[in-house]
Coordinates of C-alpha atoms and ligand atoms in Angstrom, one line a residue:
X154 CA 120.1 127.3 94.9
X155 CA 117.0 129.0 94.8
X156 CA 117.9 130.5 91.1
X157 CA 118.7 127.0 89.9
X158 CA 115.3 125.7 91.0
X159 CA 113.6 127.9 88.6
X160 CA 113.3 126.2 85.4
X161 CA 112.4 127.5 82.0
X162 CA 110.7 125.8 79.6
X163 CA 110.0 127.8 76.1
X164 CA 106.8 129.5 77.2
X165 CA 106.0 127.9 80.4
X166 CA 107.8 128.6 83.7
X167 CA 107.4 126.1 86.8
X168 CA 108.7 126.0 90.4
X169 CA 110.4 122.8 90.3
X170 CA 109.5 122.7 94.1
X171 CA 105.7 123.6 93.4
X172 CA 105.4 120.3 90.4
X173 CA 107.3 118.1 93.0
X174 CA 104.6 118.7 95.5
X175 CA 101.9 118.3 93.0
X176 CA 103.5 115.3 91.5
X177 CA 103.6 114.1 95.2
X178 CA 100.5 115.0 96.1
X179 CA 99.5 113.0 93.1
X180 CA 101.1 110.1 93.5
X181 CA 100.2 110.2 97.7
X182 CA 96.3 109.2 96.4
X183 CA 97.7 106.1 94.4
X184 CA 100.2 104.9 97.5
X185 CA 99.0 103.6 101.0
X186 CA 100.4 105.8 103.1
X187 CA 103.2 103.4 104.7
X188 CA 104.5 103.1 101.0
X189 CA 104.4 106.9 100.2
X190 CA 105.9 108.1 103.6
X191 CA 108.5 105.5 102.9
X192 CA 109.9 106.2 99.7
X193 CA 109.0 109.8 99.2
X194 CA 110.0 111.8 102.2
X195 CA 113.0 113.9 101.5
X196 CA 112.7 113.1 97.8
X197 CA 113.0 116.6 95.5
X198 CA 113.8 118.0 92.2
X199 CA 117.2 119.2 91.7
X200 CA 117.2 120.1 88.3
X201 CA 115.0 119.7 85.1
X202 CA 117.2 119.4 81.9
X203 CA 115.9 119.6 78.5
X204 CA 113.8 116.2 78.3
X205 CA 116.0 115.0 81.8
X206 CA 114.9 115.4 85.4
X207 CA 117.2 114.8 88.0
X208 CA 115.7 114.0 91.4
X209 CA 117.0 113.7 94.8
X210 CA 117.0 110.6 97.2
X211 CA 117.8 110.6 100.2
X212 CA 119.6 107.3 99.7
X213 CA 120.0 104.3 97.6
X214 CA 117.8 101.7 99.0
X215 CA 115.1 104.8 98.0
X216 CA 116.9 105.0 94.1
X217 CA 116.4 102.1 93.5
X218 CA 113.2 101.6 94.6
X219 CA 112.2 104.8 92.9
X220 CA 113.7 104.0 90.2
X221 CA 112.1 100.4 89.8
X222 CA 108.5 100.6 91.2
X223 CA 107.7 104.0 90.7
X224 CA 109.4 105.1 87.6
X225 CA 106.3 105.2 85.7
X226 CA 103.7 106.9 87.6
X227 CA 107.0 109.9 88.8
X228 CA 107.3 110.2 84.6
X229 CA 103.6 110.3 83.9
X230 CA 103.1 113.1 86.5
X231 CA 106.1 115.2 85.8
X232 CA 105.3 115.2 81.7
X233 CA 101.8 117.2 83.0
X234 CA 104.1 120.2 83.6
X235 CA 107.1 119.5 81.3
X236 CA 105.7 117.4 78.0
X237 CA 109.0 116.8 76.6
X238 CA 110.1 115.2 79.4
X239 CA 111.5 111.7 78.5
X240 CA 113.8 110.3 81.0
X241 CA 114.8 110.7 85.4
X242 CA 118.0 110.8 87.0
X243 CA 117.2 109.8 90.4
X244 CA 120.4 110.9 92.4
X245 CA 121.6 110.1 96.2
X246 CA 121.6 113.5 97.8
X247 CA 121.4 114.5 101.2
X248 CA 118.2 116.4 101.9
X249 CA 118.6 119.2 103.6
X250 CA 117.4 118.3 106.8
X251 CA 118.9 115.2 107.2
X252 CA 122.0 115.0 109.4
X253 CA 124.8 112.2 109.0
X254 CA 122.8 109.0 109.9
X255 CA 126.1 107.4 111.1
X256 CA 124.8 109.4 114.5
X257 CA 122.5 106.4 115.3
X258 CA 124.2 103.6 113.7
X259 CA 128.2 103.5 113.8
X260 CA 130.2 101.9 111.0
X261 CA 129.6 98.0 109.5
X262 CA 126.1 97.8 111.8
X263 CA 123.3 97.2 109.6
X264 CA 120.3 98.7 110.6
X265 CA 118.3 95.3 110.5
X266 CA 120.6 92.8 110.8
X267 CA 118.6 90.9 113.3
X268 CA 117.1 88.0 111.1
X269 CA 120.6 87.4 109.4
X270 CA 121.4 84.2 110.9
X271 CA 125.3 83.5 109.9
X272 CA 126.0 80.4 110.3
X273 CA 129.1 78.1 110.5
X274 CA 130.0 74.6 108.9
X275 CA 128.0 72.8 112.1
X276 CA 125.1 75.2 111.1
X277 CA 125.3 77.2 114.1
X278 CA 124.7 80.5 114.5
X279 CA 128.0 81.5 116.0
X280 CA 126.3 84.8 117.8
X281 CA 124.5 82.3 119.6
X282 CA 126.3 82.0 123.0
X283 CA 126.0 81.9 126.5
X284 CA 127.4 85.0 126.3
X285 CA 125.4 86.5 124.9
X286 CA 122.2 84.7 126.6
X287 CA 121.0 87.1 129.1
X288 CA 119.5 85.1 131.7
X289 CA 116.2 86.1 134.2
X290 CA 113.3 84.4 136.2
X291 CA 111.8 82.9 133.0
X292 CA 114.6 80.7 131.9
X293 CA 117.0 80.4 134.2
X294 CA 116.3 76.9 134.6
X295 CA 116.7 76.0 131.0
X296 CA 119.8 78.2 131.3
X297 CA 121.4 76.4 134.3
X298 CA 120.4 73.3 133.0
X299 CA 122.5 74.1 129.2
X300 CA 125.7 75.6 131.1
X301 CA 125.2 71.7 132.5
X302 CA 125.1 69.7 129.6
X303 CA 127.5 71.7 127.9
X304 CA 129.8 70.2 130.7
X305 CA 128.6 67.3 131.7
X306 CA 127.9 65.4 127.8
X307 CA 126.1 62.4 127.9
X308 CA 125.3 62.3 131.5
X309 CA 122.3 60.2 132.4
X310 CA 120.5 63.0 134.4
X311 CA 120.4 65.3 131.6
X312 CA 119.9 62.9 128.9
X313 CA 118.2 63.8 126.6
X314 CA 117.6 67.3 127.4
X315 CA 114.4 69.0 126.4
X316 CA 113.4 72.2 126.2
X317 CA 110.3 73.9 125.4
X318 CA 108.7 77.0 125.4
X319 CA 106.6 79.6 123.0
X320 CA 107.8 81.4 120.0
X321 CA 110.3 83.9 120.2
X322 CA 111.5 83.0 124.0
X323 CA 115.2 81.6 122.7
X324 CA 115.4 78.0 122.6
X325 CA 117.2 78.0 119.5
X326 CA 119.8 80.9 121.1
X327 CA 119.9 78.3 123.8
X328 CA 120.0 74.7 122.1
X329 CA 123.2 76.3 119.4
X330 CA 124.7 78.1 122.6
X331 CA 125.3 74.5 123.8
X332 CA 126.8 73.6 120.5
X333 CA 128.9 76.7 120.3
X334 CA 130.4 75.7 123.8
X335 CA 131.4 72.0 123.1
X336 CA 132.7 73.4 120.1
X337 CA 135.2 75.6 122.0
X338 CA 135.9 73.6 124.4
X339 CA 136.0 70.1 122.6
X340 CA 136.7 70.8 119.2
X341 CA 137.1 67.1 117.9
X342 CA 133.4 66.2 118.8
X343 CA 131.1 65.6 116.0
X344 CA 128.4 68.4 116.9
X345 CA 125.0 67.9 114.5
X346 CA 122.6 71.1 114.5
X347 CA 119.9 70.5 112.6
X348 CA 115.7 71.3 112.7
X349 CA 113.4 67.9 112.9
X350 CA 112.3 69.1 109.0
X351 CA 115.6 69.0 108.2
X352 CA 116.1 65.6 109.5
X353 CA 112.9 64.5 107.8
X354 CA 114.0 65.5 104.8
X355 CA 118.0 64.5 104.5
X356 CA 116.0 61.2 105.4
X357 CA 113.6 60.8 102.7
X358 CA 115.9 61.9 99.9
X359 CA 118.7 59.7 101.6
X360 CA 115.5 57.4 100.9
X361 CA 114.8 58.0 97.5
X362 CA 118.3 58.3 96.3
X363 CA 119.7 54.5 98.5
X364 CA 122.0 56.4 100.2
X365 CA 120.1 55.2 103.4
X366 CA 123.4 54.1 105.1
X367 CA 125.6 57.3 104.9
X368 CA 122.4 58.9 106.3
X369 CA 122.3 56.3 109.4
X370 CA 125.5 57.0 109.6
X371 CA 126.2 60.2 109.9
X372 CA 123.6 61.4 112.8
X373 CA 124.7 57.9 114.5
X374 CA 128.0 59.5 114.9
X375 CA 127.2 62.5 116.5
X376 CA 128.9 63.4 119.9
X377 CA 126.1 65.9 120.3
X378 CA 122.9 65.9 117.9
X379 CA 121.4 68.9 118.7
X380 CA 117.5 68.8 117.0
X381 CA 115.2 72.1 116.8
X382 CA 111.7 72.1 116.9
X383 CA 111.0 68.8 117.1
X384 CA 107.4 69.2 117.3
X385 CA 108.1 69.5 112.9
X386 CA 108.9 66.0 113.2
X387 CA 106.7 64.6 110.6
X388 CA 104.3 62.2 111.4
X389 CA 104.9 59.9 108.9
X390 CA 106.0 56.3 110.8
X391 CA 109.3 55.7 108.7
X392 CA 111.0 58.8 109.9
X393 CA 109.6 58.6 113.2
X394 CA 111.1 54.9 113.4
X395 CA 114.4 56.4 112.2
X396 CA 114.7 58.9 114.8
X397 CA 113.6 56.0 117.2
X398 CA 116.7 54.1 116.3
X399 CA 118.7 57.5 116.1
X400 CA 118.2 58.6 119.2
X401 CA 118.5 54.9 120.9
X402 CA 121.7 54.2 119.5
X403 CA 123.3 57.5 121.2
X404 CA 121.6 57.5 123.8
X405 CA 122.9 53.8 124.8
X406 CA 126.5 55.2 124.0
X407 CA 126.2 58.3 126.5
X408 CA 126.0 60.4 123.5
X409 CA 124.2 63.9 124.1
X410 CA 121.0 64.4 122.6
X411 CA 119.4 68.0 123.4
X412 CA 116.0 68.9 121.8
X413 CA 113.9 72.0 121.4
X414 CA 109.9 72.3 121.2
X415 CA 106.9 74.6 121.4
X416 CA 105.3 71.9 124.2
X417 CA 106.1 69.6 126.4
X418 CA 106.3 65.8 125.2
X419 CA 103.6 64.1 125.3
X420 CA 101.2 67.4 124.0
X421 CA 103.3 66.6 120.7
X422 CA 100.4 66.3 118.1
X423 CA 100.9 62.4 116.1
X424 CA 104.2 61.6 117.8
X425 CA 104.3 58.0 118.6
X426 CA 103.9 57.5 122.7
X427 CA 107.4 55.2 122.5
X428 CA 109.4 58.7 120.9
X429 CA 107.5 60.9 123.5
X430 CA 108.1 59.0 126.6
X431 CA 111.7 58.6 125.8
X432 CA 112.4 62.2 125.8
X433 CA 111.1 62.8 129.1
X434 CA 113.5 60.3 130.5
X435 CA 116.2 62.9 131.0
X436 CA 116.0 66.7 131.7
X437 CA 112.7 68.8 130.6
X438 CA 113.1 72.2 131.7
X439 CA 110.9 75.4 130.0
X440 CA 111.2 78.9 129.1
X441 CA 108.4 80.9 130.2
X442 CA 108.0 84.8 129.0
X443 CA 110.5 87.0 130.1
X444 CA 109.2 89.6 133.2
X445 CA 110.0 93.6 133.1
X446 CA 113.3 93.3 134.1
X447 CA 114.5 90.4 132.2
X448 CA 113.2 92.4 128.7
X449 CA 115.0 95.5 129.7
X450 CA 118.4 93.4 130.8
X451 CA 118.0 92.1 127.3
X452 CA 117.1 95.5 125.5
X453 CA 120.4 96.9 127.0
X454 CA 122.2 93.8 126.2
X455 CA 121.1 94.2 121.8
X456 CA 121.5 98.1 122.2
X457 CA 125.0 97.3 123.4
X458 CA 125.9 94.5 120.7
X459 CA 124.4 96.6 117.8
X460 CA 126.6 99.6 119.1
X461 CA 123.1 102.0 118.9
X462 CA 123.0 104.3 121.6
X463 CA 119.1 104.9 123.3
X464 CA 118.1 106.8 125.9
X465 CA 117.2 104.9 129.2
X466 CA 113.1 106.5 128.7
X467 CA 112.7 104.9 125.3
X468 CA 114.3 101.4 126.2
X469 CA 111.9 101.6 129.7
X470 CA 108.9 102.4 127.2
X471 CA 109.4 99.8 124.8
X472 CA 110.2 96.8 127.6
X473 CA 106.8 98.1 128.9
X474 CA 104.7 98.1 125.5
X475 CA 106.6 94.9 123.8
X476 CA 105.7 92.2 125.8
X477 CA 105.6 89.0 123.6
X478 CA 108.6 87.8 123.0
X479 CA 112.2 88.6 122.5
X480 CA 112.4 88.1 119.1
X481 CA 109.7 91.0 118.6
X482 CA 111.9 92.7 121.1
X483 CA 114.9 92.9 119.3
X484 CA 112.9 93.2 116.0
X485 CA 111.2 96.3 117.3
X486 CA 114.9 97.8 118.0
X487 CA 115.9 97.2 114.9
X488 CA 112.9 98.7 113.3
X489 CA 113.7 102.0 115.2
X490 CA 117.6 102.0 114.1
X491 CA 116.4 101.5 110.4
X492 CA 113.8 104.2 110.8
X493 CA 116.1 106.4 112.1
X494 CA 119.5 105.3 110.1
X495 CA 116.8 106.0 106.9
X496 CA 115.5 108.8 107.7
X497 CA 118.7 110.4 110.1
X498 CA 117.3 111.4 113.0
X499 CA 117.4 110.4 116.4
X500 CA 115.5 107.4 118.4
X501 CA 113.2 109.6 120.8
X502 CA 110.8 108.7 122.8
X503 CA 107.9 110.5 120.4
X504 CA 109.6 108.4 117.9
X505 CA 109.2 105.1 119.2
X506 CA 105.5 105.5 120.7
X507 CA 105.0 106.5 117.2
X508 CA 106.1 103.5 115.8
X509 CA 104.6 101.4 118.4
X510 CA 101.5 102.5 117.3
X511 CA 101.9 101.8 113.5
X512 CA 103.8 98.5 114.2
X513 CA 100.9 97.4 116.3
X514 CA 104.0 95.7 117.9
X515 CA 101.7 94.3 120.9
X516 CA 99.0 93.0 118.9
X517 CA 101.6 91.3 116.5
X518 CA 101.2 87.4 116.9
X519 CA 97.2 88.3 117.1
X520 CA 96.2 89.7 113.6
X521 CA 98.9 88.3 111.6
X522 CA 98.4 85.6 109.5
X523 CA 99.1 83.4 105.6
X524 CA 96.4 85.7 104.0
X525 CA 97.7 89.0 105.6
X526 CA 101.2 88.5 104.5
X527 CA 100.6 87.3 101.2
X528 CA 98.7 90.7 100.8
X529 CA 101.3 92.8 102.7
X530 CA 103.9 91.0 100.4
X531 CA 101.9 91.4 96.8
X532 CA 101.1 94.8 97.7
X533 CA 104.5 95.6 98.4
X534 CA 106.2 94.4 95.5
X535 CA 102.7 95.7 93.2
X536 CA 102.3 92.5 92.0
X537 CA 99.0 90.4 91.7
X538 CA 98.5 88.1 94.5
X539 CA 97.3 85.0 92.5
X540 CA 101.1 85.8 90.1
X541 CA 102.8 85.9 93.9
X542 CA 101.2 82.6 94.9
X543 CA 101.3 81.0 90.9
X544 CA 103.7 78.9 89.2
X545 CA 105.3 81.2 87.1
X546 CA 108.9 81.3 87.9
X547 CA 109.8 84.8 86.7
X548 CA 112.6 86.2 88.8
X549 CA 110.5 89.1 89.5
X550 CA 107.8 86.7 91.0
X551 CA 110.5 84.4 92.6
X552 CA 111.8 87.0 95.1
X553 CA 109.0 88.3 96.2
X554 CA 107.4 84.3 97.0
X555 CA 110.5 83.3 98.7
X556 CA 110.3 86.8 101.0
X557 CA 106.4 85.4 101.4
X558 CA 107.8 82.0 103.1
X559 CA 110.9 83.6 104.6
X560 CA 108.0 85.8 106.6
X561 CA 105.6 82.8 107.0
X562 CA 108.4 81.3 108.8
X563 CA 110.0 83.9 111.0
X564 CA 107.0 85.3 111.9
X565 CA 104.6 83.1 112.8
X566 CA 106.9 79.6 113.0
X567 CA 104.6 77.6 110.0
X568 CA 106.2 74.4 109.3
X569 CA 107.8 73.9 105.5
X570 CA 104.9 71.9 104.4
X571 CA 102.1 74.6 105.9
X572 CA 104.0 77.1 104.5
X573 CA 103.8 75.2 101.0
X574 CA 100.0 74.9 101.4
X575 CA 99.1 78.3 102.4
X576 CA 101.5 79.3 99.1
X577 CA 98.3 77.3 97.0
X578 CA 100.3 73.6 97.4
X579 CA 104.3 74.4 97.1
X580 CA 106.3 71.0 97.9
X581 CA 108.0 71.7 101.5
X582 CA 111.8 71.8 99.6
X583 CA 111.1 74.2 97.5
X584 CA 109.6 76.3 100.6
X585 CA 112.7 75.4 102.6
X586 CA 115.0 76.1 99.5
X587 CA 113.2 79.5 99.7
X588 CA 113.3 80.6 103.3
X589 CA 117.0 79.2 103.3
X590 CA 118.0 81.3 100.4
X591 CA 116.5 84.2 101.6
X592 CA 118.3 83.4 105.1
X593 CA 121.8 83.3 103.3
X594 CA 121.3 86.2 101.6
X595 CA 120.3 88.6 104.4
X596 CA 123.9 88.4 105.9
X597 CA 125.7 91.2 104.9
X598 CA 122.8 92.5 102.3
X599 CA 121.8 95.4 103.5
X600 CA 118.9 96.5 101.0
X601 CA 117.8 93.0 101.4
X602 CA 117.8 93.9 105.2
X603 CA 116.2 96.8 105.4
X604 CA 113.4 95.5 102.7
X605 CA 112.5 93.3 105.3
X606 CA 111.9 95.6 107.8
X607 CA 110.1 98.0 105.9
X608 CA 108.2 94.9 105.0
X609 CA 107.5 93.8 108.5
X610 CA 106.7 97.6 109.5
X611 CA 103.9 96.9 107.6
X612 CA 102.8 94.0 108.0
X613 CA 102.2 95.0 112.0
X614 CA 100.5 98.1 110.6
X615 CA 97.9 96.1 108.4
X616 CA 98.1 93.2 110.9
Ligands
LIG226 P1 112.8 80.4 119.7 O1 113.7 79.4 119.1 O2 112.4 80.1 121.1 O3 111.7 80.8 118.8 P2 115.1 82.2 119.4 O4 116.1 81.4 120.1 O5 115.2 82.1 117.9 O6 113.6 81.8 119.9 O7 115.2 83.7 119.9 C1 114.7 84.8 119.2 C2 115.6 85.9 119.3 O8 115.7 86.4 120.6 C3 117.0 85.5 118.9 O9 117.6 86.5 118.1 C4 117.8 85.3 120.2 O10 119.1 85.6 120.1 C5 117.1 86.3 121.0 N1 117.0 85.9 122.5 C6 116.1 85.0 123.0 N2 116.3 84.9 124.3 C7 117.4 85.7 124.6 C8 118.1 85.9 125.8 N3 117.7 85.4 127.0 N4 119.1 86.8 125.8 C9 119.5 87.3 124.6 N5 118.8 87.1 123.4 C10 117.8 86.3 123.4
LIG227 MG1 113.6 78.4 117.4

């Protein structure tokens, strides 16, 4: 090998290993260091051909993003040693210090799946059980309280049923676990999943386009009408009066009406006192943040659905240092599989302190905010911040907005239309076409997957 790596070029002789470092070392001044480490550890020269070079990747998320981001500056370096260079082969080889990264991950898990949310034709997530719900001191209330109404539909104790509680605790896992359960058990009921935006919007374009009645209709029907966030509920009177009417007419008929929130009823900013009284009238339980024990019952629990394998030091360390939430929790863990499916090595305890410390993981929901990921985002994809928030609607420019919303919403729960404004005044459909797009997409993409949690990984080192 060590032959081949010689290269002779008329009068000039180089060690393809010395320019790589130099073209690295290069390029390592024009990169933040995040990006560099990213996409050029275990990157090398095989082989320079004439006016080709071929270099090595350790894998194709890194091709192609060699290949699309960084073409240019790679080419501009190499040509200082080898002038007739015109064109770059990047290829997929194994460095040779990587072992088989299928030692972390085993087959058909994708490093980063957690943000996929599949969902059926109700719009439920169908990984969202009671199975797979693991339940501690800070919601096993709101726990009991779903096992309940899943049983017991339409009962007058327990209608409507509320729950509330801060970002990232699993209201949603809990509100589409009672869904998936009726579903299973009574599969002719009419089961509608749906956020309050959505609801807002099906309204006013039922609205705009007289199609009023098959709107009425339709959530009027339900068996179960299962509504997320309701705090999104706009504050505009008509839709308010038609969830008014909504939620009378099922709630006369013992129909089942369970509701999710970031507060309790009446602390619901511009909701009218004749909505917020009424859902208190049945069952308001919360979910508080989860203790020690609870976090590391659910860190087992995601380590054992994922099929990754960590050692019982690291899960103990990161229970301790991610305290927050669950959804950081389980984002964290799939940060560490993709760092260690990318880069093949195996989750250690040195490992994950390391990337505690760049993730910032505790400090999260602190720092971040609109401005940081719209930087993290522009940066990311080198593009000009006032392009990424513009009109222009050049695919290039569309991805990387609708990854800027997508994060706006997963990471620090903005509504549609605060999303919209903080994108310099979007209308909330297109931002909600966006996120949903990007939402679709992730399930099975794994380059889209792992994009994303490079992405995050930085925005929680910048945050
Ligand atoms: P919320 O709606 O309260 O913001 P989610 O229901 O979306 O939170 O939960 C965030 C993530 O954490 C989801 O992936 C969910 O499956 C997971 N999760 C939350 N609580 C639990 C729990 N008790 N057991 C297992 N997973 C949970
Ligand atoms: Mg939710």
């Amino acid at each position: 090998m060590a032959e081949q790596q010689l290269v002779d070029q008329e009068s000039e002789t180089h060690d393809v290993g010395q320019v790589w470092k130099a073209t690295l070392g290069a390029l390592e001044v024009s990169l933040s260091k995040a990006n560099f480490t990213t996409w050029f550890k275990n990157t090398r020269i095989i082989q320079i051909d004439d006016d080709l070079a071929t270099v090595g990747v350790p894998n194709t998320f890194a091709q192609e993003w060699l290949r699309s981001k960084y073409h240019e500056q790679i080419l501009a370096q190499l040509r200082e040693f080898y002038p007739n260079l015109r064109r770059i082969d990047y290829h997929v080889a194994t460095a040779h210090t990587a072992p088989a990264p299928d030692a972390v991950l085993p087959h058909g898990t994708g490093p980063a799946s957690a943000p996929a949310e599949a969902t059926n034709e109700s719009g439920l997530n169908p990984s969202h059980t009671f199975a797979t719900f693991v339940v501690g001191s800070s919601n096993r209330l709101a726990h009991a309280a779903a096992a309940a109404v899943a049983k017991n539909l339409g009962a007058a104790q327990y209608n409507p049923f509320y729950i509330y509680g801060g970002v990232g605790l699993g209201k949603t896992h809990l509100l589409q676990a009672i869904g998936n359960e009726v579903r299973r058990t009574h599969p002719k009921k009419t089961i509608i999943y749906a956020s309050a935006e959505r609801f807002t919007t099906e309204f006013i374009e039922a609205l705009q386009g007289k199609k009023l009645e098959a709107f009425k209709k339709r959530y009027r029907n339900a068996d179960l009408l299962l509504i997320d966030d309701i705090q999104f509920l706009t504050s505009k009177e008509a839709t308010q009066e038609e969830f008014f009417h909504t939620f009378n007419t099922l709630h006369q008929t013992n129909r089942q009406i369970v509701m999710t929130s970031d507060t309790r009823p009446q602390m619901i900013p511009q909701l009218a006192p004749r909505l917020s009284s009424r859902f208190g009238w049945g069952m308001v339980a919360d979910i508080q943040s989860p203790d020690l024990e609870t976090r590391q019952a659910i860190l087992r629990h995601k380590c054992q659905e994922k099929g990754v394998v960590f050692p019982s030091d690291v899960l103990e360390y990161v229970a301790q240092r991610v305290q927050s939430n669950i959804r950081e929790l389980e984002g964290f863990l799939n940060t560490v599989a993709a760092h260690c499916q990318l880069y093949g090595i195996e989750p250690s305890l040195k490992l994950v302190q390391q990337l505690i410390e760049q993730a910032g993981a505790d400090r999260r929901n602190i720092h971040l905010s609109a401005d940081v990921i719209c930087d993290t985002v522009a940066e990311f994809y080198s593009l000009d911040r006032v392009e990424l928030l513009g009109k222009r609607r050049h695919k290039e420019l569309v991805h990387p907005r609708q990854i800027t919303m997508y994060l706006m919403r997963s990471e620090m729960s903005f509504s549609y239309p605060k999303i919209g404004k903080a994108l310099g005044g979007k209308d909330h459909t297109t931002v909600m076409h966006g996120v949903e797009k990007i939402t679709k997409e992730l399930v099975g993409n794994e380059a889209l997957q792992r994009e994303l949690s490079l992405l995050k990984e930085r925005l929680y080192s910048t945050a």
